[in-house]
Short mmCIF file of C-alpha atoms in Angstrom, two decimals:
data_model
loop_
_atom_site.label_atom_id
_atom_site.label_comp_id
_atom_site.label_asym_id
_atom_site.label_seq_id
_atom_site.Cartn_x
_atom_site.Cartn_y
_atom_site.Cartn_z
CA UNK A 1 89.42 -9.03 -18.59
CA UNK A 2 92.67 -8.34 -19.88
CA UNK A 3 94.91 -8.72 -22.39
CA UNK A 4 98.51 -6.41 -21.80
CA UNK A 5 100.67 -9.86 -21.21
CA UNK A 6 100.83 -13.32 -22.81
CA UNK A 7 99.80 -15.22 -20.11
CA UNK A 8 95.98 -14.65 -20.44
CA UNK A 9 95.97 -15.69 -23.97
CA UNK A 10 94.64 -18.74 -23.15
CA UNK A 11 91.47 -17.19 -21.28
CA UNK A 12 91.19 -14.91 -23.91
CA UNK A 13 91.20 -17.64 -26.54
CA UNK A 14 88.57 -19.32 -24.63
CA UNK A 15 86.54 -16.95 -24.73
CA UNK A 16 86.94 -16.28 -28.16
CA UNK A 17 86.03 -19.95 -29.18
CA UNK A 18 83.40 -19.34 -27.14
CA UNK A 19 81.72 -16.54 -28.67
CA UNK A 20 82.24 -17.93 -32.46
CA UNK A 21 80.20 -20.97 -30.85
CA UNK A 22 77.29 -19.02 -30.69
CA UNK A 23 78.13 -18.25 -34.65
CA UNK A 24 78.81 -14.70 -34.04
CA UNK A 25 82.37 -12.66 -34.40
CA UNK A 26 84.31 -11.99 -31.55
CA UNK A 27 85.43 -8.54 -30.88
CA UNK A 28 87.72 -7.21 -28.22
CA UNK A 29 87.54 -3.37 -26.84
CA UNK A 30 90.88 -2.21 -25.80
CA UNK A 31 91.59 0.49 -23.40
CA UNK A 32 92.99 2.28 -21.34
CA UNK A 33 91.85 2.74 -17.26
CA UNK A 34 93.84 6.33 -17.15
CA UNK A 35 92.62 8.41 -14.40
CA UNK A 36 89.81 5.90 -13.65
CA UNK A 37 92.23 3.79 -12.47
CA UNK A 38 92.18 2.00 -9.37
CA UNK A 39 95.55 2.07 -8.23
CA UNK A 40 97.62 4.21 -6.14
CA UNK A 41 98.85 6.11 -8.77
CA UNK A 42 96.82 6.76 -11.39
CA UNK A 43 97.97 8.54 -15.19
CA UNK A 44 96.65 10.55 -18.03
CA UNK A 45 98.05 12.29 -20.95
CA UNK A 46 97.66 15.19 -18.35
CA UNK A 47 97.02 15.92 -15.17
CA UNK A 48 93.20 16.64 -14.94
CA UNK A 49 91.16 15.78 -11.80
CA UNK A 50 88.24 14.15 -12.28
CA UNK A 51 85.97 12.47 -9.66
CA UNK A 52 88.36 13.83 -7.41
CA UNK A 53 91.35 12.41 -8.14
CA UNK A 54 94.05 14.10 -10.17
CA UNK A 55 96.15 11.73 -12.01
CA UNK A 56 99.99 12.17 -12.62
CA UNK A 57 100.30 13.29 -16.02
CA UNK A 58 102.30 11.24 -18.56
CA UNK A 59 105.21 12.05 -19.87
CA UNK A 60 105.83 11.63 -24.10
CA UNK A 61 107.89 8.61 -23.90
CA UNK A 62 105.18 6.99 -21.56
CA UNK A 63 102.53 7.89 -24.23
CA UNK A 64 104.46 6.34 -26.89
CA UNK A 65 105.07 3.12 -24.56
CA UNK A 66 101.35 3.11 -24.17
CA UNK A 67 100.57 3.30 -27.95
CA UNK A 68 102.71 0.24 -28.71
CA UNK A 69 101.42 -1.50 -25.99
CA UNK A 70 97.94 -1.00 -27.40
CA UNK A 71 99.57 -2.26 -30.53
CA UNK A 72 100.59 -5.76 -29.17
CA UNK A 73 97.24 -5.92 -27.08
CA UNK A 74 95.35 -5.73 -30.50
CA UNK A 75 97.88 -8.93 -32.08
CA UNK A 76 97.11 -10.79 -28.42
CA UNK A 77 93.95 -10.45 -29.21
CA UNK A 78 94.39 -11.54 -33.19
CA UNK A 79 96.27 -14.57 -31.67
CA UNK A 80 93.98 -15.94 -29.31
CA UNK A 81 91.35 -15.93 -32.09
CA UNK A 82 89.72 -12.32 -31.91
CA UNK A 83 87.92 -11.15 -35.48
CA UNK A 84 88.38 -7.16 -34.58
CA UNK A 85 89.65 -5.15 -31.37
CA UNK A 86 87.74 -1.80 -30.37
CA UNK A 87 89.90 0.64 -29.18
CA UNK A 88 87.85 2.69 -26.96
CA UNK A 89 87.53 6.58 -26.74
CA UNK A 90 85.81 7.11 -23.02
CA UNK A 91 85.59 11.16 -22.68
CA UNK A 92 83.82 9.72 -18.81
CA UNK A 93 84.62 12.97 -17.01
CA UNK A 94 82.36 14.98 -19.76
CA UNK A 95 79.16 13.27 -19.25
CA UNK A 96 78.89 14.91 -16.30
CA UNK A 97 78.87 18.10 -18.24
CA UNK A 98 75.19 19.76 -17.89
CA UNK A 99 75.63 20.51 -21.99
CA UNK A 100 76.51 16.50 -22.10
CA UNK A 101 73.89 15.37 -20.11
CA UNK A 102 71.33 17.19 -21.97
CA UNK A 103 72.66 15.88 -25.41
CA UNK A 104 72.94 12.29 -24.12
CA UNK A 105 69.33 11.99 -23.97
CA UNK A 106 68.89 12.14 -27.55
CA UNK A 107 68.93 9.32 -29.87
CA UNK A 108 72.00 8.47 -31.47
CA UNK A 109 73.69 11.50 -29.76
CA UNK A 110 77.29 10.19 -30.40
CA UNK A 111 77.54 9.46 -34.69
CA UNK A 112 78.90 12.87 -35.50
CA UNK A 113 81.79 12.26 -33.54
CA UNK A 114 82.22 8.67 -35.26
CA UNK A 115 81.06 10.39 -38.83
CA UNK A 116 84.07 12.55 -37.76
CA UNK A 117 86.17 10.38 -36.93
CA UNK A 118 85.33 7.71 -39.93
CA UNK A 119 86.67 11.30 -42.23
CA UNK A 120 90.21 11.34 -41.22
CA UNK A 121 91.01 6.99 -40.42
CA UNK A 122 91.22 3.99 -43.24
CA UNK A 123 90.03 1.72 -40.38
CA UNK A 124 86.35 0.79 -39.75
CA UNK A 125 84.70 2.84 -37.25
CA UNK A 126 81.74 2.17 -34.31
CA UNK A 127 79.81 4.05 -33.02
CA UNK A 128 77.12 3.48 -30.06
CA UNK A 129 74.75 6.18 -27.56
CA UNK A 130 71.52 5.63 -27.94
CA UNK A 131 70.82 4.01 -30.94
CA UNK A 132 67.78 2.00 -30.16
CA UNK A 133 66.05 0.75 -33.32
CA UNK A 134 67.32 -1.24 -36.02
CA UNK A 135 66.03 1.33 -38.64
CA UNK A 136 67.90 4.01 -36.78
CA UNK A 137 71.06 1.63 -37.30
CA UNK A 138 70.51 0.78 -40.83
CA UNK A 139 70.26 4.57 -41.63
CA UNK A 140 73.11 5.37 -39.85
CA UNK A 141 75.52 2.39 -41.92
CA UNK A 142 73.89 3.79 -45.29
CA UNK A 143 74.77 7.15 -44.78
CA UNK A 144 78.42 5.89 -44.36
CA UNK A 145 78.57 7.40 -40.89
CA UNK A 146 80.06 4.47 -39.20
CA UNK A 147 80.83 0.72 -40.14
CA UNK A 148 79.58 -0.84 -37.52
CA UNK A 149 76.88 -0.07 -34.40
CA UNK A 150 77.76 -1.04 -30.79
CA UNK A 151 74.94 -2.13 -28.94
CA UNK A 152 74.75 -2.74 -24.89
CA UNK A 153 71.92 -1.76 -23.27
CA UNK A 154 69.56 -2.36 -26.19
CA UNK A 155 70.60 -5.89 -25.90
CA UNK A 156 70.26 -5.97 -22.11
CA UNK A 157 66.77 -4.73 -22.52
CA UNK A 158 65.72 -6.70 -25.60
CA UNK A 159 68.34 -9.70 -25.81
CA UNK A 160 65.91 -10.25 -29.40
CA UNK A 161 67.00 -7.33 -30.58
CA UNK A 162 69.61 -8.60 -33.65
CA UNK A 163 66.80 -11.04 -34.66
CA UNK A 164 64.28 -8.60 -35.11
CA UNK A 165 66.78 -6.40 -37.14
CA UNK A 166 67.38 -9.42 -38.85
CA UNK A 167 63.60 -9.54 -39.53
CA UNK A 168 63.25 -6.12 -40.16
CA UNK A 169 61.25 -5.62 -37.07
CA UNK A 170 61.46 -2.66 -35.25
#
C-alpha cells in the first residue's frame, strides 16, 4: 500500500470509500521503510545496523526531502478521501532489547511514550501495545493520555471487540 505519488490515488480512494461503507473512519498510517527496507540500498537518519544490515545514513537535506514528502503523503491521503493519517514511530530494532522484551509483556506497555508525546504536539495522539480491554482503553482516553487507541491484534483475536466496548462488555 502506498501513497508517495499521485498515481495510486485512485486505489487509495477506493479503499477509502470502502472502509466508510462499513460506517467507520478511514485512517491511513504513514511511514517510513528506513533500514527495513528492502532495497539495495537502504537509509536512516544514521547509519545503525540492525538485523544485519547497516543502512547509509541520510544526509540533512535528504531528511528534510523526506519530511515534506510525508507532508504531501498525508494531503494524498486527505484527497482520496482519508479522515486522519498515522504517522508511525517504529523503534523495530529495540524490541529486541532484553529490557524491551521484558516490558512488552505488560499491558499497555507503550502510553507513557504517547502521554509523552501528547505533552509537547497540538495534534491528536495514538497509542497501541497491549491494550486488551475496553476498560483499559477508556481509562487510558480519560486520563488524557492519548486521543485515540490503535487496536490490531485484539481485533484479529476478537473481531467483536468494538461492539462489546460499545456495550460496555469487557
Amino acid at each position: 500500500l502506498r501513497c508517495d505519488h499521485n498515481r495510486y490515488l485512485n486505489g487509495l480512494g477506493s479503499l477509502a470509500q470502502c472502509i466508510k461503507g462499513e460506517k467507520a473512519l478511514a485512517g491511513l498510517q504513514i511511514n517510513h521503510a528506513g533500514r527495513f527496507a528492502y532495497v539495495g540500498g537502504p537509509v536512516a537518519p544514521s547509519a545503525v545496523s540492525a538485523f544485519n544490515r547497516t543502512p547509509r545514513a541520510l544526509t540533512r537535506r535528504e531528511i528534510t526531502t523526506i519530511q515534506k514528502q510525508y507532508a504531501r503523503a498525508a494531503v494524498r491521503a486527505q484527497k482520496a478521501g482519508f479522515d486522519l493519517v498515522e504517522l508511525h514511530g517504529g523503534t523495530y530494532e529495540s524490541f529486541f532489547l532484553p529490557e524491551i522484551l521484558k516490558k512488552s509483556q505488560r499491558a499497555g506497555y507503550m502510553v507513557s511514550l504517547a502521554a509523552a508525546i501528547k505533552k509537547g504536539v497540538k495534534v491528536p495522539v495514538t497509542t497501541a501495545g497491549r491494550i486488551s480491554t475496553p476498560t483499559r482503553a477508556e481509562s487510558i482516553l480519560k486520563e488524557k493520555k492519548a486521543d485515540l487507541i490503535g487496536l490490531a491484534r485484539m481485533l484479529w483475536v476478537d473481531r467483536d471487540w468494538p461492539e462489546k466496548a460499545r456495550e460496555g462488555r469487557d
